[in-house]
Short mmCIF file of C-alpha atoms in Angstrom, two decimals:
data_model
loop_
_atom_site.label_atom_id
_atom_site.label_comp_id
_atom_site.label_asym_id
_atom_site.label_seq_id
_atom_site.Cartn_x
_atom_site.Cartn_y
_atom_site.Cartn_z
CA MET A 1 -221.92 75.97 125.90
CA LYS A 2 -218.65 77.40 124.43
CA LYS A 3 -218.92 75.02 121.47
CA ARG A 4 -222.50 76.18 120.71
CA VAL A 5 -221.44 79.87 120.83
CA ILE A 6 -218.56 79.26 118.40
CA THR A 7 -220.87 77.41 116.01
CA ALA A 8 -223.40 80.26 116.08
CA LEU A 9 -220.69 82.82 115.36
CA LEU A 10 -219.41 80.80 112.39
CA MET A 11 -222.93 80.53 110.96
CA ALA A 12 -223.44 84.30 111.32
CA ALA A 13 -220.16 85.00 109.53
CA ALA A 14 -221.16 82.69 106.67
CA MET A 15 -224.45 84.55 106.25
CA VAL A 16 -222.62 87.89 105.98
CA LEU A 17 -220.33 86.50 103.26
CA MET A 18 -223.28 85.13 101.32
CA THR A 19 -225.00 88.52 101.24
CA ALA A 20 -221.89 90.54 100.30
CA CYS A 21 -221.50 92.23 96.90
CA GLY A 22 -221.51 89.55 94.20
CA GLY A 23 -223.50 86.90 96.03
CA GLY A 24 -226.58 86.94 93.77
CA GLY A 25 -227.41 86.52 90.12
CA GLY A 26 -226.65 82.91 89.27
CA GLY A 27 -229.41 80.64 88.04
CA THR A 28 -232.23 83.18 88.10
CA GLU A 29 -235.00 83.77 85.59
CA ALA A 30 -235.15 86.81 83.31
CA GLY A 31 -236.94 89.70 84.98
CA SER A 32 -236.44 88.33 88.49
CA GLN A 33 -235.02 90.36 91.37
CA THR A 34 -231.64 89.16 92.64
CA THR A 35 -230.83 92.12 94.90
CA ASP A 36 -228.39 91.34 97.70
CA GLU A 37 -229.04 92.88 101.11
CA VAL A 38 -226.74 93.61 104.05
CA LYS A 39 -228.21 94.88 107.33
CA LYS A 40 -226.46 97.97 108.73
CA ALA A 41 -227.03 100.23 111.71
CA ASP A 42 -228.30 103.08 109.51
CA GLY A 43 -230.50 100.94 107.28
CA THR A 44 -230.15 98.10 104.80
CA GLU A 45 -227.47 98.05 102.08
CA PHE A 46 -228.93 96.92 98.76
CA ILE A 47 -226.57 95.84 95.98
CA PHE A 48 -227.48 96.19 92.30
CA GLU A 49 -225.38 94.76 89.46
CA ALA A 50 -224.54 97.00 86.48
CA GLU A 51 -224.61 94.08 84.04
CA TYR A 52 -228.29 93.55 84.90
CA THR A 53 -229.37 97.01 83.69
CA VAL A 54 -230.87 97.58 80.22
CA LEU A 55 -227.91 97.55 77.78
CA GLU A 56 -229.81 97.15 74.51
CA GLY A 57 -229.37 100.16 72.23
CA LEU A 58 -226.26 101.50 73.99
CA GLU A 59 -223.02 102.21 72.12
CA GLY A 60 -219.68 102.24 73.88
CA LEU A 61 -216.08 103.07 73.03
CA GLY A 62 -213.61 100.48 71.77
CA VAL A 63 -210.05 100.30 70.51
CA SER A 64 -211.18 98.55 67.31
CA GLY A 65 -214.90 99.05 66.80
CA SER A 66 -217.45 100.18 69.35
CA PRO A 67 -219.05 97.54 71.60
CA THR A 68 -222.82 97.74 71.69
CA GLY A 69 -225.64 96.35 73.83
CA ILE A 70 -224.67 93.29 75.82
CA GLY A 71 -221.13 93.65 74.46
CA LEU A 72 -220.67 96.25 77.19
CA ALA A 73 -220.93 93.50 79.83
CA LYS A 74 -217.47 92.07 80.54
CA GLU A 75 -216.28 89.13 82.62
CA ASN A 76 -213.82 89.57 85.46
CA ALA A 77 -213.23 87.26 88.39
CA ASN A 78 -212.63 90.22 90.71
CA ALA A 79 -215.90 91.94 89.84
CA SER A 80 -219.07 91.50 91.84
CA ASN A 81 -221.07 88.63 90.34
CA GLY A 82 -218.12 88.05 87.97
CA PHE A 83 -219.20 90.79 85.53
CA TYR A 84 -219.09 94.57 85.07
CA VAL A 85 -219.91 97.07 82.30
CA GLY A 86 -217.07 98.91 80.58
CA GLU A 87 -215.89 100.91 77.57
CA LEU A 88 -218.53 103.49 78.33
CA GLY A 89 -219.03 106.82 76.57
CA THR A 90 -221.68 109.45 76.05
CA LYS A 91 -223.85 107.01 74.05
CA SER A 92 -223.81 104.36 76.77
CA PRO A 93 -225.42 105.79 79.89
CA ILE A 94 -225.91 103.07 82.49
CA THR A 95 -229.35 103.44 84.05
CA PHE A 96 -230.41 101.71 87.26
CA VAL A 97 -234.19 101.79 87.74
CA ILE A 98 -234.60 101.39 91.48
CA THR A 99 -238.01 100.93 93.09
CA SER A 100 -238.45 102.14 96.67
CA ASP A 101 -241.44 101.33 98.85
CA ALA A 102 -241.27 104.78 100.48
CA ASP A 103 -239.68 108.21 100.24
CA THR A 104 -236.23 107.99 101.79
CA THR A 105 -232.79 109.54 102.14
CA ALA A 106 -230.17 107.01 101.06
CA THR A 107 -226.39 106.71 100.78
CA LEU A 108 -225.15 105.96 97.25
CA LYS A 109 -221.91 104.08 96.66
CA ALA A 110 -220.60 102.78 93.32
CA VAL A 111 -217.97 100.11 92.74
CA LEU A 112 -215.89 101.47 89.85
CA GLY A 113 -212.79 100.53 87.86
CA SER A 114 -210.34 102.39 85.64
CA ASN A 115 -211.61 100.90 82.35
CA THR A 116 -207.94 100.73 81.22
CA LEU A 117 -207.80 104.52 81.16
CA GLY A 118 -204.92 104.88 83.62
CA ASN A 119 -204.89 107.51 86.35
CA CYS A 120 -208.05 109.55 85.88
CA THR A 121 -209.77 112.17 87.99
CA TRP A 122 -213.55 112.14 88.11
CA ASN A 123 -215.93 114.83 89.31
CA PRO A 124 -219.57 115.81 88.65
CA THR A 125 -218.49 117.44 85.37
CA SER A 126 -216.23 114.71 83.92
CA PHE A 127 -218.46 111.81 85.09
CA VAL A 128 -222.13 112.72 85.46
CA VAL A 129 -224.34 110.96 87.98
CA THR A 130 -228.02 111.88 88.21
CA VAL A 131 -230.91 110.73 90.39
CA ASN A 132 -234.31 111.39 88.82
CA GLY A 133 -232.70 114.01 86.60
CA GLU A 134 -230.92 115.84 89.42
CA ALA A 135 -227.10 115.89 89.28
CA VAL A 136 -225.30 114.34 92.26
CA GLN A 137 -222.60 116.70 93.55
CA TYR A 138 -220.15 114.10 94.83
CA GLU A 139 -216.55 114.65 95.93
CA GLU A 140 -213.82 114.25 93.31
CA PHE A 141 -212.04 110.88 93.17
CA THR A 142 -209.47 109.06 91.02
CA THR A 143 -209.19 105.65 89.38
CA ASP A 144 -205.90 103.90 88.67
CA ASN A 145 -205.23 100.67 86.76
CA GLY A 146 -201.70 100.39 88.14
CA MET A 147 -198.77 99.15 86.08
CA ASP A 148 -200.77 97.06 83.61
CA ALA A 149 -202.79 99.08 81.08
CA SER A 150 -205.22 96.17 80.63
CA ASP A 151 -205.76 95.59 84.36
CA GLN A 152 -209.40 95.65 85.44
CA GLU A 153 -208.69 94.06 88.82
CA ASN A 154 -208.86 97.35 90.67
CA PHE A 155 -212.53 97.86 91.44
CA LYS A 156 -212.95 100.28 94.33
CA THR A 157 -216.02 101.45 96.23
CA LYS A 158 -216.62 105.20 95.90
CA ASN A 159 -219.00 107.00 98.24
CA LEU A 160 -221.06 109.44 96.17
CA GLY A 161 -222.98 110.82 99.15
CA GLU A 162 -226.61 111.13 100.13
CA ILE A 163 -229.44 110.98 97.60
CA GLN A 164 -233.21 111.35 97.79
CA LEU A 165 -235.37 108.47 96.57
CA LYS A 166 -239.11 108.73 96.11
CA ALA A 167 -241.72 106.04 96.60
CA GLY A 168 -241.96 104.13 93.32
CA GLU A 169 -239.42 104.09 90.48
CA ASN A 170 -236.20 106.09 90.58
CA GLU A 171 -233.63 106.43 87.78
CA ILE A 172 -229.96 106.58 88.75
CA VAL A 173 -227.89 107.30 85.64
CA PHE A 174 -224.10 107.20 85.11
CA VAL A 175 -222.67 108.69 81.90
CA ALA A 176 -219.46 110.17 80.53
CA GLY A 177 -219.21 113.93 80.94
CA GLU A 178 -216.69 116.52 79.82
CA ASN A 179 -213.34 114.75 79.49
CA THR A 180 -210.95 113.44 76.81
CA TYR A 181 -209.65 110.35 78.59
CA ARG A 182 -210.28 107.83 75.78
CA SER A 183 -208.53 108.85 72.51
CA ASN A 184 -209.73 112.43 73.01
CA MET A 185 -213.32 111.24 73.47
CA PRO A 186 -215.48 111.47 76.60
CA SER A 187 -215.44 108.22 78.56
CA ALA A 188 -216.44 106.92 81.97
CA PRO A 189 -215.12 104.50 84.59
CA SER A 190 -216.20 100.88 84.32
CA ILE A 191 -219.10 100.11 86.65
CA ASP A 192 -219.33 96.94 88.72
CA CYS A 193 -222.33 97.49 90.98
CA LEU A 194 -224.17 99.99 93.18
CA LYS A 195 -224.45 99.80 96.97
CA ILE A 196 -227.37 101.82 98.31
CA THR A 197 -228.06 102.03 102.03
CA ALA A 198 -231.65 103.05 102.78
CA GLY A 199 -234.33 102.76 105.41
CA SER A 200 -236.89 101.67 102.82
CA GLU A 201 -237.13 98.47 100.78
CA LEU A 202 -235.38 98.75 97.40
CA SER A 203 -235.51 96.50 94.33
CA MET A 204 -234.58 96.42 90.64
CA GLU A 205 -235.86 94.36 87.72
CA ASP A 206 -232.77 92.44 86.55
CA VAL A 207 -232.09 91.80 82.85
CA VAL A 208 -230.26 88.56 83.59
CA GLU A 209 -230.17 87.49 79.94
CA ASN A 210 -227.43 90.10 79.38
CA ILE A 211 -224.87 87.60 80.65
CA GLU A 212 -226.49 84.26 79.86
#
């Protein structure tokens, strides 16, 4: 009996690891849905990868030349799914189009990095987050890339608070606001993925060819 209980516990732990941030995305077809899900007491946590949003037509900020389109998707072993989007400015809003099967109140979290900007303070003015056009009034937070100016291995989960999602499509947009963090130009943190906990079923059409 004890042996069977231990085996069951190990299997349950393996399932949790498989559904954690970064578990999906490999080997899927363009346009498919690779959303990860984690069951929680207050709903289900859905995880959406930033590199699977529409990047075509966006223009970022670079040290030598501005990255555009899929050039905003960067590899990093410490990022969820092995990729994130970075070097973001006012011309590279990252838009997650999230479909909900019902009206719901949800908790929005974002996994963010410093984007080699150093110690930066972000608030609803310097880094704008909107849900269906309404600004999210989240609490101020900081990002820090530590001692190495090129270090992107510092992705942290930031709780941006409660949001309202409607039945159908919802647009959650992240864009640089009023700041001069990147060579006196407005910039934004790098974005790894979103974690949204909701009582409804959520999904997103993934542009998987961004990283193929």
